Structures are given as C-alpha cells and as structure tokens.
mmCIF file of C-alpha atoms in Angstrom:
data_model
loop_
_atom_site.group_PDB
_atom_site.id
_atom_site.type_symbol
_atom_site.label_atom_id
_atom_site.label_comp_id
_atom_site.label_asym_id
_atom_site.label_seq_id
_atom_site.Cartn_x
_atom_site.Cartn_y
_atom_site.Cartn_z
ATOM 1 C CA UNK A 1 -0.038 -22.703 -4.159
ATOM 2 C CA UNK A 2 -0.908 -19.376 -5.343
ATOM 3 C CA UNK A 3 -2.136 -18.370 -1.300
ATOM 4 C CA UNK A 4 1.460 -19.917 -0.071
ATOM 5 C CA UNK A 5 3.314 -17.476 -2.096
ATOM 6 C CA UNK A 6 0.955 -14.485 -1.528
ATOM 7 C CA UNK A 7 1.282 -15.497 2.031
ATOM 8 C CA UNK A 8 5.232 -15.969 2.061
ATOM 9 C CA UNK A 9 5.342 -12.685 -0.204
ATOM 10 C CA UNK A 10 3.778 -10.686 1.622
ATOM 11 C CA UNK A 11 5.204 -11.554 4.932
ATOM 12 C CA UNK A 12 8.638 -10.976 3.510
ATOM 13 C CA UNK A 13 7.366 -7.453 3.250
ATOM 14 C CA UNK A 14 6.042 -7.361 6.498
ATOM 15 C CA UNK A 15 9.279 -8.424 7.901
ATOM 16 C CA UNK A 16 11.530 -6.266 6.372
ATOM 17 C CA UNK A 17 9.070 -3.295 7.560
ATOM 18 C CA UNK A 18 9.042 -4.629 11.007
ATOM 19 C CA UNK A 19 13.178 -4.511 10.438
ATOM 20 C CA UNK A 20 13.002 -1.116 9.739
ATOM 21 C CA UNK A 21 11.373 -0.224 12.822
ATOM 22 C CA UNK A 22 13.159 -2.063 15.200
ATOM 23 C CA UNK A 23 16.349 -1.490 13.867
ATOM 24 C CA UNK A 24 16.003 2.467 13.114
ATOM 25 C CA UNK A 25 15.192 5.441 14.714
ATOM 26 C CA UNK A 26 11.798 5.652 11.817
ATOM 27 C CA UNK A 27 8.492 6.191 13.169
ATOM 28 C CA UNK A 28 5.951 3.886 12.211
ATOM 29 C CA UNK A 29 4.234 7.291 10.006
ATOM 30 C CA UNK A 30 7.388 7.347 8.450
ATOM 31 C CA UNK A 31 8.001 3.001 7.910
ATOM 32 C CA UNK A 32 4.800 3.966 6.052
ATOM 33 C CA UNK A 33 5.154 6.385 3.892
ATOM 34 C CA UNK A 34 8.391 4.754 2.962
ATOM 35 C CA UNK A 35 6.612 2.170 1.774
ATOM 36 C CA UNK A 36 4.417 3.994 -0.216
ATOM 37 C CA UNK A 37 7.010 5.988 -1.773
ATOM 38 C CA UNK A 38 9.059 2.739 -2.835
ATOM 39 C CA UNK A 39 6.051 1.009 -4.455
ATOM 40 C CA UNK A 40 5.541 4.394 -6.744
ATOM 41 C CA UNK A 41 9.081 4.306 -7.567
ATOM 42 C CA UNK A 42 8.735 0.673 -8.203
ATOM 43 C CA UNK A 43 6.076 1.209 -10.235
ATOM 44 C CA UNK A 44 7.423 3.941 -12.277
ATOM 45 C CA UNK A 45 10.882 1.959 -13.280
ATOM 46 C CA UNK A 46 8.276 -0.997 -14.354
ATOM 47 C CA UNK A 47 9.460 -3.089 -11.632
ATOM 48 C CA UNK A 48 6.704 -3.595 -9.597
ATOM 49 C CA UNK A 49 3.819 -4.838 -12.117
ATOM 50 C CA UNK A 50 6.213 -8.291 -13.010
ATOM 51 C CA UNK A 51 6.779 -8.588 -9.530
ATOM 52 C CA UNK A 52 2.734 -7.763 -8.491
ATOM 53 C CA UNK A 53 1.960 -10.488 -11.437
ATOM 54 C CA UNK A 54 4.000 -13.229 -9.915
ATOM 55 C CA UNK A 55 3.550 -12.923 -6.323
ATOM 56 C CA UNK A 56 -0.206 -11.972 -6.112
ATOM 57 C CA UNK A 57 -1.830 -10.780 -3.237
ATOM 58 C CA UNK A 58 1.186 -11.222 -1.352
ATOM 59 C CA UNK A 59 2.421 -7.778 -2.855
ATOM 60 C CA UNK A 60 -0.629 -5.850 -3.824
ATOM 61 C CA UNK A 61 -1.778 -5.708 -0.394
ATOM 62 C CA UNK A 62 0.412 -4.350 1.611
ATOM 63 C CA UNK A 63 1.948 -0.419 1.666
ATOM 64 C CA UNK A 64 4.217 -1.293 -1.415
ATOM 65 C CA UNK A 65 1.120 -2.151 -3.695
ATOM 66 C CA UNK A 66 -0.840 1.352 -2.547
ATOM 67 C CA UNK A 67 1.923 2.909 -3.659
ATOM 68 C CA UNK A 68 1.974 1.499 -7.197
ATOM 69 C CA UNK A 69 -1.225 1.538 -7.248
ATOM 70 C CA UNK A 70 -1.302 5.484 -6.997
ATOM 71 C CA UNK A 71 1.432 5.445 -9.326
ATOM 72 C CA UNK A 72 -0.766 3.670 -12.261
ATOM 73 C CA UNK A 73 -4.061 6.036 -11.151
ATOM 74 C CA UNK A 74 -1.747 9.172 -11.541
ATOM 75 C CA UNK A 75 -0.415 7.765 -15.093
ATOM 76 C CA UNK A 76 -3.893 7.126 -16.025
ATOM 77 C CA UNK A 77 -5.066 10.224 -15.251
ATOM 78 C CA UNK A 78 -2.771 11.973 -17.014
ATOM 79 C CA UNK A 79 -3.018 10.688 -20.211
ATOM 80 C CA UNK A 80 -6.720 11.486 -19.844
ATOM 81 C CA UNK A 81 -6.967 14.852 -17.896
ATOM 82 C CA UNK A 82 -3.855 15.918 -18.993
ATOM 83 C CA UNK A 83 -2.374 18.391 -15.936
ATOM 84 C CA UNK A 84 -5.547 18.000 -13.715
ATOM 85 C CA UNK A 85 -5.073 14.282 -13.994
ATOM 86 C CA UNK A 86 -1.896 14.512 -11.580
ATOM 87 C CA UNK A 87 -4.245 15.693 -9.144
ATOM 88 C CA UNK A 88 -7.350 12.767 -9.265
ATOM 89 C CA UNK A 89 -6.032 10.077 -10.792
ATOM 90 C CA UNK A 90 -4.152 8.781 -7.326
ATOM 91 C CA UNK A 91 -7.911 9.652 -5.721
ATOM 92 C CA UNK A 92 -10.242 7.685 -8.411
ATOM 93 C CA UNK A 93 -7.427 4.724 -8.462
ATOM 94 C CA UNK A 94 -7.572 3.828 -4.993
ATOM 95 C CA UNK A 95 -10.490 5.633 -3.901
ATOM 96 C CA UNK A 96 -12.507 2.220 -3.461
ATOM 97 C CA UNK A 97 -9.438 0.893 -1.327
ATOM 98 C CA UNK A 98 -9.711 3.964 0.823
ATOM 99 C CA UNK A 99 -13.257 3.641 1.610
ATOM 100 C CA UNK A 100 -13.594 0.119 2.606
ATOM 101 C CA UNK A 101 -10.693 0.782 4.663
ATOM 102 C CA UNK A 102 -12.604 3.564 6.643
ATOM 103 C CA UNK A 103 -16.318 2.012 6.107
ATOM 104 C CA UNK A 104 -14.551 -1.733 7.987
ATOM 105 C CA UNK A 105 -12.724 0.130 10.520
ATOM 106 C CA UNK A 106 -15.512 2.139 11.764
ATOM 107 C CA UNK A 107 -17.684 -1.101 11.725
ATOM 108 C CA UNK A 108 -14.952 -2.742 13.416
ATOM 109 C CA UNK A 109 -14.718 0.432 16.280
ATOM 110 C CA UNK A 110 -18.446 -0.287 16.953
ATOM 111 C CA UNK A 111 -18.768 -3.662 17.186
ATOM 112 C CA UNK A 112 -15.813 -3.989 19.671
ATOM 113 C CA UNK A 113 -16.062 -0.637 21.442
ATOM 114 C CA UNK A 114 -12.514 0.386 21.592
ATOM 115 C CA UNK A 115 -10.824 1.980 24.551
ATOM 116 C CA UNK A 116 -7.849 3.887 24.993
ATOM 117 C CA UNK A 117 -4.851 2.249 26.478
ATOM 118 C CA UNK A 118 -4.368 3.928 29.825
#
C-alpha cells in the first residue's frame, strides 16, 4: 500500500506542476524552481516533514522534497558551522542526490546516444 500512495502522491504533484505549465505563462526553469522554493518554505513552517512521513516517496522525490531537503541541510549546517553553515549545508545535504543525478544521466547519454531534435 505504501507504493500506491507514494505513487498517487507523487503524481498529484506532478499534476499540479504540469497545471502550472499549461495553464501559465511559467517556463518550465521557473515551474522548477517554484517547486523548490515551496518545499523550503514547507519545510521551514514544519509542514513538509508530517506530510514527507505519511506519503513516502511519493513526496520526497520530486522538486518539493529537494527543496526541503536543502532546507534541513542548511538548518543543519548552521547549528554546526554557524554562518559558514548557510553556505554548505544545502551542498553536503543533497550532494549525494546531485551526483547520482549527473553520474545516471551521463550513463544514460552514452548508452542511448542522444541527438538533437532538428
């Protein structure tokens, strides 16, 4: 049941992005960093951990849940680093996230030898 929800969760999310762009002038860059920006909020108000908790996968994995995450690395560093800790803490939180992203994409772009549209 858990995968259902995750599934259902995160689609929800999906949807309401793909809402956003076809019903407003945003650019996709911009649908993005949207996101981004709402899960930090989230996450600072103490909204989105509850909400991460119960729905799973479904909302850690999309934009929303890189943006809390950031939020929790930048707290974190803080209260360790002090000042400088506003700086890495975003970095060392999601750094792992960042780099599998880039390591399976450029795996990806040489096993199926992308081409531009044209």
């Amino acid at each position: 049941m858990d995968y259902v929800k995750a599934f259902i969760i995160g689609g929800i999310i999906c949807g309401l992005a793909q809402i956003l762009l076809d019903k407003t002038k945003m650019m996709p860059g911009r649908v993005m960093v949207t996101l981004v920006v709402l899960g930090s909020i989230l996450g600072f108000m103490g909204l989105y951990e509850p909400f991460a908790e119960w729905a799973g996968a479904g909302a850690t994995v999309p934009l929303l849940g890189f943006g809390n995450t950031l939020w929790k690395g930048v707290m974190e560093g803080v209260d360790s680093d002090g000042f400088l800790g506003v700086f890495k803490g975003g970095f060392t939180a999601s750094g792992a996230g960042i780099c599998g992203a880039l390591v399976f994409g450029y795996l990806g772009a040489q096993m199926f030898k992308p081409k531009m549209k044209g």
